Coordinates of C-alpha atoms in Angstrom, one line a residue:
Y1 CA 76.7 72.9 -100.6
R2 CA 74.4 70.7 -102.6
C3 CA 71.4 72.3 -104.2
S4 CA 69.0 70.2 -102.1
N5 CA 70.4 71.9 -99.0
L6 CA 69.8 75.4 -100.1
P7 CA 66.2 75.8 -98.8
F8 CA 67.3 74.5 -95.4
L9 CA 70.4 76.8 -95.4
T10 CA 68.3 79.8 -96.3
R11 CA 65.8 79.0 -93.5
T12 CA 68.6 78.5 -91.0
Q13 CA 70.3 81.8 -91.9
T14 CA 66.9 83.6 -91.6
Q15 CA 66.4 82.0 -88.1
R16 CA 69.9 83.2 -87.1
S17 CA 69.2 86.7 -88.4
K18 CA 65.9 86.9 -86.5
L19 CA 67.6 85.6 -83.4
Q20 CA 70.3 88.3 -83.6
H21 CA 67.7 91.0 -84.2
R22 CA 65.8 89.9 -81.2
R23 CA 69.0 90.0 -79.1
A24 CA 69.6 93.6 -80.4
R25 CA 66.1 94.7 -79.5
I26 CA 66.3 93.2 -76.0
N27 CA 69.7 94.8 -75.5
Q28 CA 68.2 98.2 -76.3
Q29 CA 65.3 97.6 -73.9
I30 CA 67.7 96.6 -71.1
N31 CA 69.7 99.8 -71.8
K32 CA 66.6 101.9 -71.5
E33 CA 65.4 100.2 -68.3
M34 CA 68.9 100.6 -66.7
R35 CA 68.9 104.3 -67.4
M36 CA 65.4 104.6 -65.9
R37 CA 66.6 102.7 -62.8
A38 CA 69.7 104.9 -62.5
G39 CA 67.5 108.0 -62.6
A40 CA 65.0 106.6 -60.1
E41 CA 67.8 105.6 -57.7
N42 CA 69.3 109.0 -57.9
L43 CA 65.9 110.6 -57.1
F44 CA 65.3 108.2 -54.3
R45 CA 68.6 109.2 -52.6
A46 CA 68.2 112.9 -53.2
T47 CA 64.6 113.4 -52.1
T48 CA 63.5 113.8 -48.5
N49 CA 59.8 113.7 -49.3
N50 CA 58.4 110.4 -48.0
K51 CA 55.6 110.4 -50.5
V52 CA 58.0 110.8 -53.4
K53 CA 60.2 108.1 -51.9
E54 CA 57.3 105.7 -51.9
T55 CA 56.4 106.5 -55.5
V56 CA 60.0 106.1 -56.6
A57 CA 60.4 102.8 -54.7
L58 CA 57.3 101.5 -56.5
E59 CA 58.8 102.6 -59.8
L60 CA 62.1 100.9 -59.0
S61 CA 60.2 97.7 -58.2
F62 CA 58.5 97.8 -61.6
V63 CA 61.8 98.6 -63.4
N64 CA 63.6 95.7 -61.7
S65 CA 60.8 93.3 -62.6
N66 CA 61.1 94.4 -66.2
L67 CA 64.8 93.9 -66.1
Q68 CA 64.4 90.4 -64.7
L69 CA 61.9 89.5 -67.5
L70 CA 64.3 90.9 -70.1
K71 CA 67.2 89.0 -68.6
E72 CA 65.2 85.7 -68.7
E73 CA 64.2 86.4 -72.3
L74 CA 67.8 87.1 -73.3
E75 CA 69.0 84.0 -71.5
E76 CA 66.5 81.9 -73.5
L77 CA 67.8 83.4 -76.7
N78 CA 71.4 82.7 -75.7
S79 CA 70.4 79.2 -74.9
N80 CA 68.9 78.6 -78.4
M81 CA 71.6 76.3 -79.6
E82 CA 69.6 74.4 -82.2
V83 CA 69.5 77.2 -84.7
Y84 CA 73.3 77.1 -84.9
Q85 CA 73.6 73.3 -85.2
T86 CA 74.4 71.3 -88.3
E87 CA 71.7 70.3 -90.8
S88 CA 73.0 66.8 -90.9
E89 CA 70.8 63.9 -89.9
A90 CA 73.6 62.3 -87.9
I91 CA 72.9 61.8 -84.2
N92 CA 75.4 64.0 -82.3
V93 CA 75.4 65.8 -79.0
P94 CA 74.7 69.6 -79.8
M95 CA 77.6 72.0 -79.3
I96 CA 77.3 75.3 -77.3
P97 CA 77.8 78.4 -79.6
L98 CA 77.9 82.1 -78.5
G99 CA 75.9 85.0 -79.7
L100 CA 77.7 88.0 -81.0
K101 CA 78.2 91.2 -79.0
E102 CA 75.9 94.0 -80.2
T103 CA 77.1 97.6 -80.6
K104 CA 75.5 101.0 -81.1
E105 CA 76.3 103.2 -84.1
V106 CA 79.2 105.6 -83.7
D107 CA 79.7 108.7 -85.9
L108 CA 83.4 109.4 -86.1
T109 CA 83.1 112.0 -88.9
V110 CA 83.5 115.2 -86.8
P111 CA 86.3 113.9 -84.5
L112 CA 88.3 112.5 -87.4
K113 CA 88.0 115.7 -89.4
D114 CA 89.1 117.8 -86.4
V115 CA 92.3 115.7 -86.1
I116 CA 92.9 115.9 -89.8
C117 CA 92.6 119.7 -89.7
E118 CA 94.3 120.5 -86.4
H119 CA 97.0 117.8 -86.2
Y120 CA 97.8 117.1 -89.8
G121 CA 97.1 120.6 -91.2
E122 CA 95.1 119.1 -94.1
D123 CA 91.8 120.1 -95.6
S124 CA 89.5 117.7 -93.9
S125 CA 86.9 117.9 -96.7
L126 CA 89.4 116.1 -98.9
F127 CA 89.1 113.0 -96.8
D128 CA 85.3 112.6 -96.9
K129 CA 85.7 109.4 -99.0
E130 CA 88.1 107.8 -96.5
I131 CA 85.9 108.6 -93.5
K132 CA 82.8 107.3 -95.3
E133 CA 84.7 104.1 -96.2
F134 CA 85.7 103.5 -92.6
M135 CA 82.2 104.2 -91.3
E136 CA 80.7 101.8 -93.8
L137 CA 83.2 99.1 -92.8
R138 CA 82.2 99.5 -89.1
Q139 CA 78.5 99.3 -90.0
A140 CA 79.1 96.1 -92.0
M141 CA 81.1 94.6 -89.2
R142 CA 78.1 94.8 -86.9
T143 CA 76.3 92.0 -88.8
P144 CA 78.9 89.6 -90.2
S145 CA 77.8 86.5 -92.1
R146 CA 78.3 83.2 -90.3
N147 CA 81.1 82.0 -92.5
E148 CA 84.7 82.7 -93.5
A149 CA 83.6 85.9 -95.2
G150 CA 82.2 87.2 -91.9
L151 CA 85.5 86.3 -90.1
E152 CA 87.5 88.2 -92.8
L153 CA 85.2 91.2 -92.3
L154 CA 85.8 91.3 -88.6
M155 CA 89.6 90.8 -89.0
E156 CA 89.7 93.6 -91.7
Y157 CA 88.0 96.0 -89.3
Y158 CA 90.3 95.0 -86.5
N159 CA 93.4 95.6 -88.6
Q160 CA 92.0 99.0 -89.7
L161 CA 91.6 99.8 -86.0
Y162 CA 95.3 99.5 -85.6
Y163 CA 95.8 102.3 -88.2
L164 CA 93.0 104.4 -86.7
D165 CA 94.7 104.1 -83.3
Q166 CA 98.1 105.2 -84.7
R167 CA 96.6 108.0 -86.8
F168 CA 94.0 109.6 -84.6
F169 CA 94.5 108.6 -80.9
P170 CA 97.4 110.3 -79.3
P171 CA 98.6 109.1 -75.9
H172 CA 97.9 112.5 -74.2
R173 CA 94.3 113.1 -75.3
T174 CA 91.1 111.4 -76.3
L175 CA 88.7 112.2 -79.2
G176 CA 85.7 112.3 -76.9
V177 CA 84.1 109.3 -78.8
H178 CA 82.2 106.8 -76.8
F179 CA 82.1 103.1 -77.9
H180 CA 78.9 101.3 -76.7
W181 CA 78.9 97.5 -76.6
Y182 CA 76.4 95.1 -75.0
D183 CA 77.4 92.1 -72.9
S184 CA 77.0 89.0 -75.0
L185 CA 75.1 87.0 -72.3
T186 CA 73.3 89.6 -70.1
G187 CA 72.8 92.5 -72.5
V188 CA 74.1 95.0 -70.0
P189 CA 75.6 98.0 -71.9
S190 CA 79.1 99.2 -71.4
C191 CA 80.6 102.4 -72.6
Q192 CA 84.3 103.4 -73.0
R193 CA 86.2 106.1 -74.7
A194 CA 89.2 103.9 -75.2
L195 CA 89.6 102.4 -78.7
A196 CA 91.0 99.4 -76.9
F197 CA 87.4 98.5 -75.9
E198 CA 86.4 98.5 -79.5
K199 CA 89.3 96.2 -80.4
G200 CA 88.6 93.8 -77.6
S201 CA 84.9 93.6 -78.5
V202 CA 85.7 92.9 -82.1
L203 CA 88.1 90.1 -81.1
F204 CA 85.4 88.6 -78.8
N205 CA 83.1 88.5 -81.8
V206 CA 85.8 86.8 -83.8
G207 CA 85.8 84.0 -81.2
A208 CA 82.0 83.9 -81.0
L209 CA 81.7 83.6 -84.7
Y210 CA 84.1 80.7 -84.7
T211 CA 81.9 78.9 -82.1
Q212 CA 78.9 79.3 -84.5
I213 CA 80.9 78.0 -87.5
G214 CA 82.1 75.0 -85.4
A215 CA 78.6 74.2 -84.2
R216 CA 77.2 74.2 -87.7
Q217 CA 79.7 71.6 -89.2
D218 CA 78.4 68.2 -90.3
R219 CA 80.2 65.9 -87.9
S220 CA 79.0 62.7 -89.6
A221 CA 82.2 62.7 -91.6
T222 CA 85.9 63.2 -90.7
A223 CA 86.2 66.3 -92.9
G224 CA 83.4 68.1 -91.0
I225 CA 84.8 67.0 -87.7
D226 CA 88.2 68.4 -88.6
R227 CA 86.6 71.7 -89.6
A228 CA 84.7 71.9 -86.3
I229 CA 88.0 71.1 -84.4
D230 CA 89.8 73.9 -86.2
A231 CA 86.9 76.4 -85.5
F232 CA 86.7 75.6 -81.8
Q233 CA 90.5 75.8 -81.4
R234 CA 90.5 79.2 -83.1
A235 CA 87.6 80.3 -80.8
A236 CA 89.6 79.2 -77.8
G237 CA 92.6 81.1 -79.2
A238 CA 90.7 84.3 -79.5
F239 CA 89.2 84.1 -76.0
N240 CA 92.6 83.2 -74.6
Y241 CA 94.2 86.1 -76.4
L242 CA 91.8 88.5 -74.7
K243 CA 92.3 86.9 -71.3
E244 CA 96.1 87.3 -71.5
N245 CA 96.0 90.9 -72.8
F246 CA 93.0 92.3 -71.0
S247 CA 92.6 94.1 -67.7
N248 CA 89.8 96.0 -66.0
A249 CA 87.2 94.5 -68.2
P250 CA 84.1 96.8 -68.6
S251 CA 81.8 93.9 -69.3
L252 CA 81.5 90.5 -67.6
D253 CA 81.8 88.5 -70.8
M254 CA 85.3 89.8 -71.3
S255 CA 86.4 89.4 -67.6
G256 CA 89.1 87.0 -66.7
P257 CA 86.9 84.3 -65.1
S258 CA 84.4 84.4 -68.0
L259 CA 87.1 84.2 -70.7
C260 CA 88.8 81.3 -68.8
M261 CA 85.5 79.5 -68.7
L262 CA 85.0 80.0 -72.5
V263 CA 88.5 78.8 -73.3
R264 CA 87.9 75.6 -71.4
L265 CA 84.5 75.1 -72.9
M266 CA 85.9 75.4 -76.4
I267 CA 88.7 72.9 -75.5
A268 CA 86.1 70.5 -74.1
Q269 CA 84.1 70.8 -77.4
V270 CA 87.3 70.1 -79.4
Q271 CA 87.7 67.0 -77.3
E272 CA 84.2 65.9 -78.1
C273 CA 85.0 66.2 -81.8
V274 CA 88.1 64.2 -81.3
F275 CA 86.0 61.4 -79.7
E276 CA 83.6 61.5 -82.6
R277 CA 86.5 61.2 -85.0
V278 CA 88.0 58.3 -83.1
T279 CA 84.6 56.4 -83.1
L280 CA 84.4 56.9 -86.9
T281 CA 87.9 55.9 -87.8
T282 CA 88.7 53.2 -85.1
P283 CA 87.7 49.6 -86.0
D284 CA 85.5 48.2 -83.3
T285 CA 86.7 44.6 -83.6
H286 CA 89.8 44.8 -81.5
F287 CA 90.1 44.7 -77.7
I288 CA 92.8 47.4 -77.4
T289 CA 91.2 49.9 -79.8
Q290 CA 87.9 49.5 -77.9
L291 CA 89.7 50.3 -74.7
Q292 CA 91.2 53.4 -76.4
V293 CA 87.7 54.6 -77.4
A294 CA 86.6 54.2 -73.7
K295 CA 89.6 56.3 -72.6
E296 CA 88.7 59.0 -75.2
A297 CA 85.2 59.2 -73.7
A298 CA 86.7 59.5 -70.2
R299 CA 89.0 62.3 -71.5
V300 CA 85.9 64.2 -72.8
R301 CA 84.2 63.9 -69.5
G302 CA 87.3 65.2 -67.7
R303 CA 87.5 68.2 -70.0
V304 CA 83.8 69.0 -69.6
C305 CA 84.1 69.0 -65.9
L306 CA 86.9 71.6 -66.1
C307 CA 84.6 74.2 -67.8
T308 CA 84.4 75.9 -64.3
M309 CA 80.8 77.1 -64.8
S310 CA 80.2 76.4 -61.1
Q311 CA 82.7 79.0 -59.9
T312 CA 81.3 81.9 -57.8
L313 CA 82.0 84.6 -60.4
V314 CA 80.6 82.6 -63.3
K315 CA 77.7 80.4 -62.1
D316 CA 75.3 83.4 -61.7
Y317 CA 76.4 84.8 -65.0
V318 CA 76.2 82.0 -67.6
P319 CA 72.8 80.7 -68.7
F320 CA 71.3 77.9 -66.7
S321 CA 70.9 75.9 -69.8
W322 CA 74.7 76.0 -70.4
A323 CA 75.5 74.7 -67.0
S324 CA 72.8 72.0 -67.4
M325 CA 74.2 71.1 -70.8
V326 CA 77.8 70.8 -69.4
Q327 CA 76.5 68.5 -66.6
V328 CA 74.5 66.4 -69.1
K329 CA 77.6 66.0 -71.2
A330 CA 79.8 65.0 -68.3
E331 CA 77.4 62.2 -67.3
H332 CA 76.8 61.2 -70.9
F333 CA 80.5 60.8 -71.8
R334 CA 81.2 59.1 -68.5
A335 CA 78.5 56.6 -69.5
L336 CA 80.0 56.1 -72.9
S337 CA 83.4 55.3 -71.4
H338 CA 82.0 52.6 -69.3
Y339 CA 79.9 51.2 -72.2
N340 CA 82.9 50.9 -74.4
A341 CA 84.8 49.3 -71.6
A342 CA 82.1 46.7 -71.3
V343 CA 82.1 46.1 -75.1
A344 CA 85.8 45.6 -75.0
L345 CA 85.7 43.0 -72.2
C346 CA 82.7 41.1 -73.4
D347 CA 82.6 41.2 -77.2
H348 CA 86.2 41.5 -78.3
T349 CA 87.8 38.5 -76.7
R350 CA 90.2 35.9 -78.1
K351 CA 90.7 32.3 -77.2
Y352 CA 94.2 33.1 -75.9
L353 CA 93.7 36.6 -74.7
W354 CA 95.6 35.8 -71.5
G355 CA 98.7 35.2 -73.6
D356 CA 98.6 38.5 -75.4
E357 CA 101.1 40.7 -73.6
E358 CA 99.9 43.9 -75.4
S359 CA 96.3 43.2 -74.3
A360 CA 97.3 42.5 -70.8
K361 CA 99.3 45.7 -70.5
A362 CA 96.4 47.7 -71.9
L363 CA 94.0 46.3 -69.4
F364 CA 96.4 46.7 -66.4
Q365 CA 96.7 50.4 -67.4
F366 CA 93.0 50.9 -68.1
H367 CA 91.5 51.5 -64.6
V368 CA 92.3 54.3 -62.2
S369 CA 92.2 51.7 -59.4
S370 CA 92.1 47.9 -59.4
P371 CA 88.6 46.5 -59.7
A372 CA 87.1 44.4 -56.9
G373 CA 87.2 40.7 -57.3
P374 CA 89.8 38.4 -58.9
P375 CA 93.1 39.9 -60.1
L376 CA 93.2 41.2 -63.7
S377 CA 95.6 38.4 -64.7
Q378 CA 92.8 35.9 -63.9
V379 CA 90.2 38.1 -65.6
L380 CA 92.1 37.9 -68.8
R381 CA 92.1 34.1 -68.6
D382 CA 88.5 33.6 -67.5
P383 CA 85.6 34.6 -69.8
E384 CA 83.2 34.5 -67.0
D385 CA 85.3 37.0 -64.9
R386 CA 85.5 39.3 -67.9
R387 CA 81.7 39.1 -68.3
K388 CA 81.2 40.1 -64.7
L389 CA 83.6 43.0 -64.9
G390 CA 82.0 44.1 -68.2
K391 CA 78.6 43.8 -66.6
A392 CA 79.8 46.1 -63.8
H393 CA 80.9 48.7 -66.3
L394 CA 77.5 48.4 -68.1
R395 CA 75.6 48.9 -64.8
C396 CA 77.6 52.1 -64.2
A397 CA 76.9 53.2 -67.8
V398 CA 73.1 52.7 -67.3
I399 CA 73.2 54.7 -64.1
R400 CA 75.2 57.6 -65.7
H401 CA 72.8 57.6 -68.7
E402 CA 69.8 57.9 -66.3
E403 CA 71.5 60.7 -64.4
A404 CA 72.2 62.6 -67.7
M405 CA 68.5 62.2 -68.6
R406 CA 67.4 63.4 -65.2
V407 CA 69.5 66.6 -65.4
H408 CA 68.3 67.1 -69.0
G409 CA 64.7 66.9 -67.7
L410 CA 65.3 69.7 -65.2
C411 CA 66.0 72.3 -67.8
K412 CA 63.0 73.4 -69.9
I413 CA 65.2 74.8 -72.6
L414 CA 67.1 71.5 -73.0
R415 CA 63.8 69.6 -73.1
K416 CA 63.0 71.5 -76.2
M417 CA 66.1 70.3 -78.0
D418 CA 64.9 67.2 -79.9
I419 CA 68.3 66.2 -81.1
L420 CA 69.7 66.1 -77.6
Q421 CA 66.7 64.1 -76.4
E422 CA 67.2 61.7 -79.2
V423 CA 70.9 61.2 -78.5
L424 CA 70.4 60.5 -74.8
S425 CA 67.5 58.1 -75.4
F426 CA 69.3 56.2 -78.0
M427 CA 72.5 55.7 -76.0
Y428 CA 70.5 54.8 -72.9
K429 CA 68.5 52.2 -74.7
R430 CA 71.7 50.8 -76.2
S431 CA 73.3 50.4 -72.8
L432 CA 70.2 49.0 -71.3
D433 CA 69.8 46.4 -74.1
K434 CA 73.4 45.4 -73.7
Y435 CA 73.0 45.0 -69.9
S436 CA 69.8 42.9 -70.4
E437 CA 71.7 40.7 -72.9
M438 CA 74.5 40.0 -70.4
D439 CA 72.3 39.6 -67.4
R440 CA 71.6 35.9 -66.4
E441 CA 69.0 34.3 -64.2
D442 CA 71.8 32.4 -62.3
D443 CA 73.6 35.6 -61.4
F444 CA 73.2 35.5 -57.6
D445 CA 76.2 37.6 -56.8
E446 CA 75.7 41.3 -56.5
T447 CA 77.2 43.3 -59.4
A448 CA 80.5 44.9 -58.3
E449 CA 81.2 48.6 -58.6
A450 CA 83.2 49.4 -61.7
P451 CA 86.3 51.5 -61.1
E452 CA 86.8 54.8 -63.0
I453 CA 88.7 54.7 -66.3
H454 CA 92.0 56.5 -67.1
S455 CA 91.5 59.3 -69.6
Q456 CA 93.7 59.4 -72.6
T457 CA 93.5 61.0 -76.0
Q458 CA 95.1 60.6 -79.4
H459 CA 94.8 64.3 -80.2
K460 CA 95.6 66.9 -77.6
P461 CA 93.6 70.1 -78.4
D462 CA 95.5 73.2 -79.4
I463 CA 94.7 76.8 -78.6
T464 CA 95.2 78.6 -82.0
P465 CA 95.8 82.3 -81.5
P466 CA 94.3 84.7 -84.0
N467 CA 96.5 85.4 -87.0
F468 CA 95.9 89.0 -87.9
S469 CA 98.1 88.8 -91.0
T470 CA 95.7 86.4 -92.8
V471 CA 93.6 89.4 -93.8
P472 CA 96.0 92.1 -95.2
V473 CA 94.6 95.5 -95.5
T474 CA 95.7 98.9 -96.8
D475 CA 95.5 101.9 -94.4
I476 CA 92.3 103.7 -95.4
F477 CA 93.9 107.1 -94.4
Q478 CA 97.3 106.4 -96.1
R479 CA 97.0 109.7 -98.0
L480 CA 97.9 111.4 -94.7
G481 CA 101.4 110.0 -95.2
P482 CA 103.6 107.2 -93.9
L483 CA 102.8 106.2 -90.4
S484 CA 106.5 106.3 -89.4
V485 CA 106.2 110.1 -89.4
F486 CA 102.5 111.1 -89.9
C487 CA 100.9 109.6 -86.9
A488 CA 99.1 110.9 -83.8
R489 CA 102.2 110.7 -81.7
A490 CA 104.4 112.8 -83.9
R491 CA 104.8 116.6 -83.7
W492 CA 106.1 118.7 -86.5
G493 CA 106.1 122.3 -87.6
P494 CA 104.1 123.7 -90.6
V495 CA 105.2 122.9 -94.1
R496 CA 107.9 125.3 -95.3
V497 CA 108.5 126.0 -99.0
V498 CA 112.2 126.1 -99.9
S499 CA 113.5 127.3 -103.2
L500 CA 116.6 125.2 -104.0
Q501 CA 118.9 126.1 -106.9
R502 CA 122.0 124.1 -108.0
G503 CA 125.3 125.9 -107.4
D504 CA 128.8 125.2 -108.7
G505 CA 129.3 122.6 -105.9
G506 CA 126.0 120.9 -106.4
L507 CA 123.0 121.2 -104.1
G508 CA 125.0 120.7 -101.0
L509 CA 122.8 118.1 -99.1
T510 CA 122.7 114.4 -98.3
L511 CA 119.4 112.4 -98.6
R512 CA 118.6 109.2 -97.0
G513 CA 115.6 106.8 -96.8
D514 CA 112.3 107.0 -98.4
S515 CA 108.6 107.5 -97.7
P516 CA 109.3 110.4 -96.9
V517 CA 112.9 111.1 -97.9
L518 CA 115.0 112.6 -95.1
V519 CA 117.7 115.3 -95.4
A520 CA 120.4 113.4 -93.6
G521 CA 123.0 116.2 -93.8
V522 CA 123.6 119.7 -95.1
V523 CA 127.0 121.0 -96.4
P524 CA 128.0 124.1 -94.4
G525 CA 127.8 127.1 -96.7
G526 CA 126.2 125.1 -99.5
C527 CA 123.1 125.9 -101.5
A528 CA 120.9 123.8 -99.3
Q529 CA 121.9 125.6 -96.2
E530 CA 121.5 129.0 -97.7
A531 CA 118.0 128.0 -98.9
G532 CA 117.0 127.1 -95.3
L533 CA 117.3 123.3 -95.3
R534 CA 118.4 121.7 -92.1
E535 CA 119.6 118.2 -91.1
G536 CA 116.5 116.1 -90.1
D537 CA 114.1 117.8 -92.4
Y538 CA 111.7 115.7 -94.5
I539 CA 110.8 116.4 -98.1
V540 CA 107.0 116.1 -98.4
A541 CA 106.4 117.9 -101.7
V542 CA 108.3 118.8 -104.8
D543 CA 107.0 121.7 -107.0
G544 CA 103.6 121.4 -105.3
E545 CA 103.3 117.7 -105.8
D546 CA 102.8 115.4 -102.8
F547 CA 106.0 113.4 -102.2
K548 CA 105.2 111.9 -98.8
W549 CA 105.3 108.4 -100.2
A550 CA 108.1 109.1 -102.7
K551 CA 110.9 106.6 -102.9
H552 CA 114.6 107.6 -102.5
G553 CA 115.4 107.0 -106.2
E554 CA 112.5 109.1 -107.4
V555 CA 113.5 112.2 -105.4
V556 CA 117.2 111.7 -106.4
H557 CA 116.2 111.6 -110.1
I558 CA 114.1 114.9 -109.8
L559 CA 116.9 116.7 -107.9
K560 CA 119.5 115.7 -110.4
S561 CA 117.3 116.8 -113.4
C562 CA 116.3 120.2 -111.9
S563 CA 116.9 123.1 -114.2
D564 CA 118.8 126.4 -113.5
R565 CA 115.6 128.0 -112.3
G566 CA 115.7 125.6 -109.3
I567 CA 113.1 123.6 -107.6
Q568 CA 110.4 124.2 -104.9
L569 CA 110.6 121.7 -102.0
G570 CA 107.9 121.3 -99.3
I571 CA 109.7 120.6 -96.0
I572 CA 108.6 119.7 -92.5
T573 CA 110.8 119.4 -89.4
L574 CA 109.8 116.6 -86.9
H575 CA 110.0 118.0 -83.4
T576 CA 108.9 115.1 -81.2
H577 CA 107.7 111.5 -81.5
D578 CA 105.9 110.5 -78.3
T579 CA 106.3 107.0 -77.0
Q580 CA 103.8 104.9 -75.2
V581 CA 104.5 102.4 -72.6
G582 CA 101.6 100.3 -71.6
V583 CA 101.1 98.3 -68.5
Q584 CA 99.6 95.4 -70.5
V585 CA 101.0 93.2 -73.2
M586 CA 100.1 94.5 -76.7
L587 CA 97.1 92.9 -78.3
S588 CA 99.0 91.7 -81.3
P589 CA 101.1 88.6 -82.0
S590 CA 103.8 88.2 -79.3
G591 CA 107.4 89.0 -79.7
D592 CA 108.6 90.0 -83.2
E593 CA 105.4 89.0 -84.7
A594 CA 104.0 92.4 -83.9
N595 CA 106.4 94.0 -86.3
A596 CA 105.7 91.3 -88.9
L597 CA 102.0 92.1 -88.7
Q598 CA 102.6 95.8 -89.4
R599 CA 104.7 95.0 -92.4
T600 CA 102.0 92.7 -93.7
I601 CA 98.8 94.7 -93.2
G602 CA 100.1 98.0 -94.5
R603 CA 102.5 100.0 -96.5
A604 CA 104.2 101.7 -93.6
K605 CA 107.5 100.1 -92.6
G606 CA 109.1 99.7 -89.2
Q607 CA 106.5 101.5 -87.0
R608 CA 106.8 101.2 -83.3
T609 CA 103.7 99.5 -81.9
A610 CA 101.5 101.1 -79.3
P611 CA 99.6 98.9 -76.8
L612 CA 96.5 97.8 -78.5
L613 CA 94.4 96.6 -75.6
N614 CA 95.0 98.2 -72.2
W615 CA 92.4 100.2 -70.5
N616 CA 94.7 102.0 -68.0
R617 CA 97.7 103.3 -69.9
K618 CA 100.7 105.0 -68.4
K619 CA 102.1 107.7 -70.6
T620 CA 105.7 108.7 -70.9
G621 CA 106.9 111.5 -73.1
G622 CA 110.2 111.3 -74.8
G623 CA 111.6 109.6 -77.9
G624 CA 112.7 111.8 -80.7
R625 CA 115.5 111.6 -83.1
A626 CA 119.1 110.5 -82.7
T627 CA 121.3 111.9 -85.4
K628 CA 125.0 112.3 -86.1
R629 CA 126.9 114.4 -88.5
L630 CA 127.8 113.2 -92.0
G631 CA 130.3 110.4 -92.1
S632 CA 128.9 108.9 -88.9
T633 CA 125.9 106.5 -88.5
F634 CA 122.6 108.1 -88.9
S635 CA 119.6 106.5 -87.2
L636 CA 116.0 107.1 -86.3
P637 CA 114.1 105.0 -83.7
F638 CA 111.2 104.8 -86.2
G639 CA 113.1 102.6 -88.6
N640 CA 111.8 104.2 -91.8
L641 CA 115.2 104.7 -93.3
R642 CA 116.9 102.3 -95.7
D643 CA 120.6 101.6 -95.8
C644 CA 121.1 104.1 -98.7
E645 CA 122.5 107.6 -98.7
S646 CA 123.1 110.0 -101.5
M647 CA 124.9 113.4 -101.5
Y648 CA 124.3 116.2 -104.0

């Protein structure tokens, strides 16, 4: 950014921060009032004393009034679009951004230490640094900056949640931790013990942050428009991802109808940006290109009308200013489509337009239905007929502009948006001046009704799903060992210390894989069997040194170089490896991309993915190892073994 913009940016960032703090305060007040209301309702149902009932009923009335006032205050904050808009002086219709979901602090220190001690058999005090790092990451995630760094922070935390889920959340029990998040639009609190709720809320904030980044772009140049398009498409992708992988939403903002509405709203805003780019890059001196601009405006109007804010489950939920803004935009872009049609018919004419087959074809395919009056073939030949048809389009444009301004005037929040008022007034005056210019005193015929215009676009919006691998992370708790073995779903016995000495026939065992190295086979009667090693054991320590992450060659080298006094091996035996089958699709890239994500964001290889976002999980026990004797194929369903095998 240029230095001259820095004071404005600082002021804007401060305004956004204040707005978010006010949202957090209102969320907390709503939570308090709802708890008071729940207690009063319970007392009202439980008491049989009429005097107490009257007192409680009065208290309930007071609490409900407070809740309504808080709801209206929060709605006004959610409708504050100007603080997220661009600082450019260009006249553009404002975009609709979303505020971030708020969350309460959660202390995971004790639950994580309990799992480390009970499940992994480790001294939990040795992992204070890792627990503190994770808690600091969650705290930072609550207030991300409105830029790429903020998006990376949210993605980093989400990727760490994958590891946290695998490490500490077994399928058959919960940690007793409650995750509290507030609805983005109503401030109503929701509480869940499922880590999936935390993941879904973080992804919602990823989409919301993209809407804020898209709204702040300078759309007076094509580069800014392209950045806005990308941001809104990614916002649509995040919301669509939640919609497809989410069930039994605990809050309205993440329910199916709301997410569907948000996806369509983002696509409509992408289409607006496409129209703005077309108007910037399309020369306005050609008949056909001007018709294309009119079709682009009609396309925006159609997309805006599909936002479905009038549906029963949504209309009482979204802010009134949002619904009003959508209606204003629908009328505004409908007016722009008719205005550009009039300009094409009246300004961009050629002497022999009737002989241009391309122009004739474009006009014949322009209207949804044939206009009243002479046939289009005659309109192309006669300038007066073209003027009359253009005047009909202009009349429709003026009427639609007036309707947009009427709807705008009905919403007090939109009336405060100076930029929107300026856009609507400017476009209305332009159409009105053009209509006055075309109007003649000798026009005694009544102006015909202009038919609707076909919608068409040069750029179909895409829904860009979130790419989790763009922010690679290292498992904070990787010292616990590779996830393929040391996860919440695995069950193993205590670490055994085995003293292994080389005999005349060698050590008598076969090793395979790495991280950790597996005892793939034991020679009957050999040194390894006598020492107590069994097929399927994992080597996790050598002479007291941690070897959970050791590579195959490293262990081989140490065993080969062991002295006559032998070597001390720390051994564990994996008993079970629970599998999880979820009723929902996993909240990760579809198909094989899930495995690709795990390879990218961590050091563990070939882990089986658990469902990342399903509230109601079905659990199935089973899994385990499938092994065969030496000389046959050896395999584990966890895929941590390489195609290498060594015998000693």
